[in-house]
Amino acid sequence: NAGVTQTPKFQVLKTGQSMTLQCAQDMNHEYMSWYRQDPGMGLRLIHYSVGAGITDQGEVPNGYNVSRSTTEDFPLRLLSAAPSQTSVYFCASSPQAGYGYTFGSGTRLTVV
Amino acid sequence: EDQVTQSPEALRLQEGESSSLNCSYTVSGLRGLFWYRQDPGKGPEFLFTLYSAGEEKEKERLKATLTKKESFLHITAPKPEDSATYLCAVQVTGTASKLTFGTGTRLQVTL
């Protein structure tokens, strides 16, 4: 039972490049979310999903895209990377509302 | 707007010196309050969920309590391995699965 798996762990992008951060969970959880963590700002919600085929925007969605075609996978796409997107990104999953989330180990992204 | 404020920002304790971390929240309706532990370079690790005022949960040296406006994480006789950042988050009724996090308390326990 791997929990929540995020790849890659580290990534450096040039401004304007696009990429996809991968997230997979093997716990059959319906709810999945993407957060970014910046010094002094706490974890902020980017996008979330309450089941396959259903996604919605969080607090800071601009510049990011998501889709959820299966229960297991929830990739996060950066459309055109900007230095302001330099951050640590966490994917998390939960069986249902009101339950604790399980977090992945994070992707540290630097945009130069 | 839902808000979560944690204090202090940082706390340094000697081994065995008990203390409490505070999480104050302002929400329209609370579905649950969550405590997480985060070690450097790792993702947050779930500790507790509290659902209603008066509720308490315990795990080893940690005890979480909840009132209508705040939650406390009490650390009894801490050890160096308790050093970490402790995060508080709230989930509001009617907001599906969204969590709103505080900025955390960085705890250092020294010998």
Short mmCIF file of C-alpha atoms in Angstrom, two decimals:
data_model
loop_
_atom_site.label_atom_id
_atom_site.label_comp_id
_atom_site.label_asym_id
_atom_site.label_seq_id
_atom_site.Cartn_x
_atom_site.Cartn_y
_atom_site.Cartn_z
CA ASN A 1 0.00 0.00 0.00
CA ALA A 2 1.96 3.03 -1.31
CA GLY A 3 -0.54 5.74 -0.25
CA VAL A 4 -0.16 8.93 -2.34
CA THR A 5 2.70 8.92 -4.84
CA GLN A 6 3.95 12.12 -6.48
CA THR A 7 6.42 12.40 -9.35
CA PRO A 8 8.84 13.97 -9.96
CA LYS A 9 10.31 14.93 -6.56
CA PHE A 10 12.32 17.82 -8.02
CA GLN A 11 11.95 19.80 -11.25
CA VAL A 12 13.53 22.90 -12.78
CA LEU A 13 11.64 24.62 -15.59
CA LYS A 14 12.34 27.61 -17.78
CA THR A 15 9.77 30.38 -17.95
CA GLY A 16 7.12 29.52 -20.52
CA GLN A 17 7.64 25.75 -20.44
CA SER A 18 4.77 23.43 -19.61
CA MET A 19 4.79 20.26 -17.55
CA THR A 20 2.58 17.82 -15.68
CA LEU A 21 2.98 16.89 -12.02
CA GLN A 22 1.78 13.35 -11.47
CA CYS A 23 -0.25 12.13 -8.49
CA ALA A 24 -1.56 8.62 -7.89
CA GLN A 25 -3.25 7.01 -4.88
CA ASP A 26 -4.01 3.34 -4.24
CA MET A 27 -6.52 3.74 -1.38
CA ASN A 28 -9.64 4.09 -3.55
CA HIS A 29 -10.23 7.59 -2.17
CA GLU A 30 -12.88 9.71 -3.87
CA TYR A 31 -11.52 13.12 -2.86
CA MET A 32 -8.19 14.42 -4.17
CA SER A 33 -6.60 17.87 -3.96
CA TRP A 34 -3.54 19.84 -5.02
CA TYR A 35 -1.91 22.35 -2.68
CA ARG A 36 1.09 24.61 -2.98
CA GLN A 37 3.22 25.55 0.01
CA ASP A 38 5.18 28.79 0.13
CA PRO A 39 7.19 30.21 3.07
CA GLY A 40 5.01 32.23 5.42
CA MET A 41 1.79 31.50 3.48
CA GLY A 42 0.79 28.03 4.54
CA LEU A 43 -0.76 25.46 2.26
CA ARG A 44 -3.10 26.91 -0.37
CA LEU A 45 -5.60 24.90 -2.39
CA ILE A 46 -5.11 24.96 -6.19
CA HIS A 47 -7.71 22.49 -7.52
CA TYR A 48 -9.70 19.64 -6.07
CA SER A 49 -11.85 16.70 -7.17
CA VAL A 50 -14.69 14.87 -5.43
CA GLY A 51 -14.66 11.93 -7.83
CA ALA A 52 -13.69 10.79 -11.31
CA GLY A 53 -14.84 13.32 -13.90
CA ILE A 54 -15.51 16.06 -11.31
CA THR A 55 -13.04 18.89 -10.62
CA ASP A 56 -13.28 22.41 -9.24
CA GLN A 57 -11.09 25.40 -8.53
CA GLY A 58 -9.54 26.19 -5.20
CA GLU A 59 -8.02 29.39 -3.84
CA VAL A 60 -5.17 29.83 -6.37
CA PRO A 61 -6.13 28.10 -9.66
CA ASN A 62 -4.69 30.52 -12.24
CA GLY A 63 -2.00 28.98 -14.44
CA TYR A 64 -2.92 25.40 -13.53
CA ASN A 65 -5.16 22.79 -15.10
CA VAL A 66 -6.44 19.44 -13.79
CA SER A 67 -8.48 16.49 -14.97
CA ARG A 68 -9.62 13.30 -13.24
CA SER A 69 -10.34 10.44 -15.63
CA THR A 70 -9.82 7.68 -13.02
CA THR A 71 -10.24 7.41 -9.25
CA GLU A 72 -6.51 6.77 -8.83
CA ASP A 73 -4.88 9.61 -10.80
CA PHE A 74 -5.08 13.39 -10.49
CA PRO A 75 -2.40 15.14 -12.60
CA LEU A 76 -1.68 18.87 -12.30
CA ARG A 77 -0.67 20.69 -15.49
CA LEU A 78 1.30 23.92 -15.59
CA LEU A 79 0.33 25.58 -18.84
CA SER A 80 3.13 28.18 -19.19
CA ALA A 81 5.45 28.23 -16.19
CA ALA A 82 6.20 31.52 -14.43
CA PRO A 83 8.71 32.28 -11.64
CA SER A 84 5.72 32.92 -9.31
CA GLN A 85 4.94 29.21 -9.59
CA THR A 86 8.18 28.28 -7.85
CA SER A 87 6.89 26.34 -4.84
CA VAL A 88 6.47 22.94 -3.23
CA TYR A 89 3.41 21.13 -4.52
CA PHE A 90 1.50 18.53 -2.52
CA CYS A 91 -1.17 16.14 -3.67
CA ALA A 92 -3.56 14.71 -1.08
CA SER A 93 -6.47 12.27 -0.94
CA SER A 94 -9.35 11.52 1.44
CA PRO A 95 -12.13 8.91 1.45
CA GLN A 96 -14.88 11.51 1.99
CA ALA A 97 -15.67 14.94 3.43
CA GLY A 98 -14.84 15.27 7.11
CA TYR A 99 -12.03 12.72 7.01
CA GLY A 100 -8.31 13.46 7.29
CA TYR A 101 -6.30 13.78 4.11
CA THR A 102 -3.25 11.65 3.28
CA PHE A 103 -0.53 13.74 1.66
CA GLY A 104 2.17 12.79 -0.80
CA SER A 105 5.83 13.66 -0.23
CA GLY A 106 5.72 16.67 -2.54
CA THR A 107 7.29 18.04 -5.73
CA ARG A 108 9.76 20.90 -5.37
CA LEU A 109 9.43 23.05 -8.50
CA THR A 110 11.77 25.89 -9.48
CA VAL A 111 10.94 28.14 -12.45
CA VAL A 112 13.88 30.19 -13.75
CA GLU B 1 -13.97 34.58 4.74
CA ASP B 2 -12.70 31.50 6.56
CA GLN B 3 -9.54 32.17 8.57
CA VAL B 4 -7.13 30.06 10.60
CA THR B 5 -4.45 31.65 12.80
CA GLN B 6 -1.78 29.66 14.61
CA SER B 7 0.40 30.84 17.48
CA PRO B 8 3.15 31.04 18.33
CA GLU B 9 5.01 30.99 14.99
CA ALA B 10 7.93 29.22 16.63
CA LEU B 11 8.45 27.55 19.99
CA ARG B 12 11.61 26.21 21.56
CA LEU B 13 11.23 23.79 24.50
CA GLN B 14 13.60 21.77 26.57
CA GLU B 15 13.00 18.04 26.75
CA GLY B 16 10.27 17.38 29.32
CA GLU B 17 8.96 20.97 29.27
CA SER B 18 5.22 20.76 28.49
CA SER B 19 3.44 23.46 26.47
CA SER B 20 0.48 24.18 24.17
CA LEU B 21 0.07 25.33 20.59
CA ASN B 22 -2.95 27.43 19.64
CA CYS B 23 -5.16 27.40 16.54
CA SER B 24 -7.86 30.09 16.33
CA TYR B 25 -10.46 29.85 13.60
CA THR B 26 -13.28 31.90 12.11
CA VAL B 27 -15.63 29.94 9.87
CA SER B 28 -19.28 30.01 8.85
CA GLY B 29 -19.81 26.41 9.97
CA LEU B 30 -17.24 23.87 11.10
CA ARG B 31 -17.30 20.37 9.66
CA GLY B 32 -13.97 19.40 11.19
CA LEU B 33 -10.66 20.72 12.53
CA PHE B 34 -7.51 18.84 11.61
CA TRP B 35 -4.01 18.73 13.10
CA TYR B 36 -1.02 17.67 11.02
CA ARG B 37 2.68 17.26 11.70
CA GLN B 38 5.20 18.18 8.99
CA ASP B 39 8.89 17.27 9.04
CA PRO B 40 11.36 19.19 6.82
CA GLY B 41 11.20 18.08 3.20
CA LYS B 42 8.15 15.87 3.75
CA GLY B 43 4.41 16.06 3.31
CA PRO B 44 2.05 16.75 6.22
CA GLU B 45 1.22 13.71 8.35
CA PHE B 46 -2.32 13.46 9.74
CA LEU B 47 -2.62 13.50 13.54
CA PHE B 48 -6.21 14.24 14.66
CA THR B 49 -9.67 15.31 13.56
CA LEU B 50 -11.98 17.14 15.98
CA TYR B 51 -15.62 17.69 15.08
CA SER B 52 -17.38 19.46 17.95
CA ALA B 53 -16.65 21.73 20.90
CA GLY B 54 -15.54 19.80 23.97
CA GLU B 55 -14.04 16.95 21.98
CA GLU B 56 -10.53 15.72 22.89
CA LYS B 57 -8.17 13.28 21.15
CA GLU B 58 -4.86 11.86 22.38
CA LYS B 59 -1.87 10.17 20.78
CA GLU B 60 1.26 9.45 22.80
CA ARG B 61 2.48 12.84 24.16
CA LEU B 62 -0.04 14.86 22.13
CA LYS B 63 -3.55 15.89 23.13
CA ALA B 64 -5.85 18.02 20.97
CA THR B 65 -8.86 19.91 22.29
CA LEU B 66 -11.56 21.99 20.61
CA THR B 67 -13.76 24.94 21.60
CA LYS B 68 -16.11 26.98 19.44
CA LYS B 69 -13.33 29.43 18.53
CA GLU B 70 -10.03 27.62 18.94
CA SER B 71 -8.13 24.39 19.28
CA PHE B 72 -5.11 23.56 21.40
CA LEU B 73 -2.44 20.97 20.82
CA HIS B 74 -0.95 20.11 24.20
CA ILE B 75 2.47 18.50 24.23
CA THR B 76 3.32 16.72 27.47
CA ALA B 77 6.97 16.00 28.36
CA PRO B 78 8.18 16.48 24.77
CA LYS B 79 11.17 14.67 23.32
CA PRO B 80 13.57 15.86 20.58
CA GLU B 81 11.75 13.62 18.07
CA ASP B 82 8.64 15.79 18.54
CA SER B 83 10.47 18.62 16.76
CA ALA B 84 8.47 19.50 13.63
CA THR B 85 6.05 22.04 12.24
CA TYR B 86 2.49 21.51 13.45
CA LEU B 87 -0.28 22.58 11.08
CA CYS B 88 -3.92 23.25 11.83
CA ALA B 89 -6.64 23.18 9.16
CA VAL B 90 -10.43 23.57 9.05
CA GLN B 91 -13.05 22.11 6.77
CA VAL B 92 -16.22 24.14 6.45
CA THR B 93 -19.69 22.69 5.99
CA GLY B 94 -20.94 22.92 2.43
CA THR B 95 -17.47 23.22 0.91
CA ALA B 96 -16.96 19.64 -0.25
CA SER B 97 -13.42 18.61 0.53
CA LYS B 98 -11.59 21.91 0.89
CA LEU B 99 -9.17 22.49 3.76
CA THR B 100 -8.05 25.96 4.91
CA PHE B 101 -4.67 25.83 6.64
CA GLY B 102 -2.92 28.04 9.16
CA THR B 103 0.74 28.90 8.65
CA GLY B 104 1.92 26.48 11.34
CA THR B 105 3.95 26.45 14.55
CA ARG B 106 7.59 25.41 14.24
CA LEU B 107 8.48 23.41 17.37
CA GLN B 108 12.05 22.66 18.43
CA VAL B 109 12.70 20.41 21.43
CA THR B 110 16.25 20.40 22.78
CA LEU B 111 18.03 18.11 25.22
#
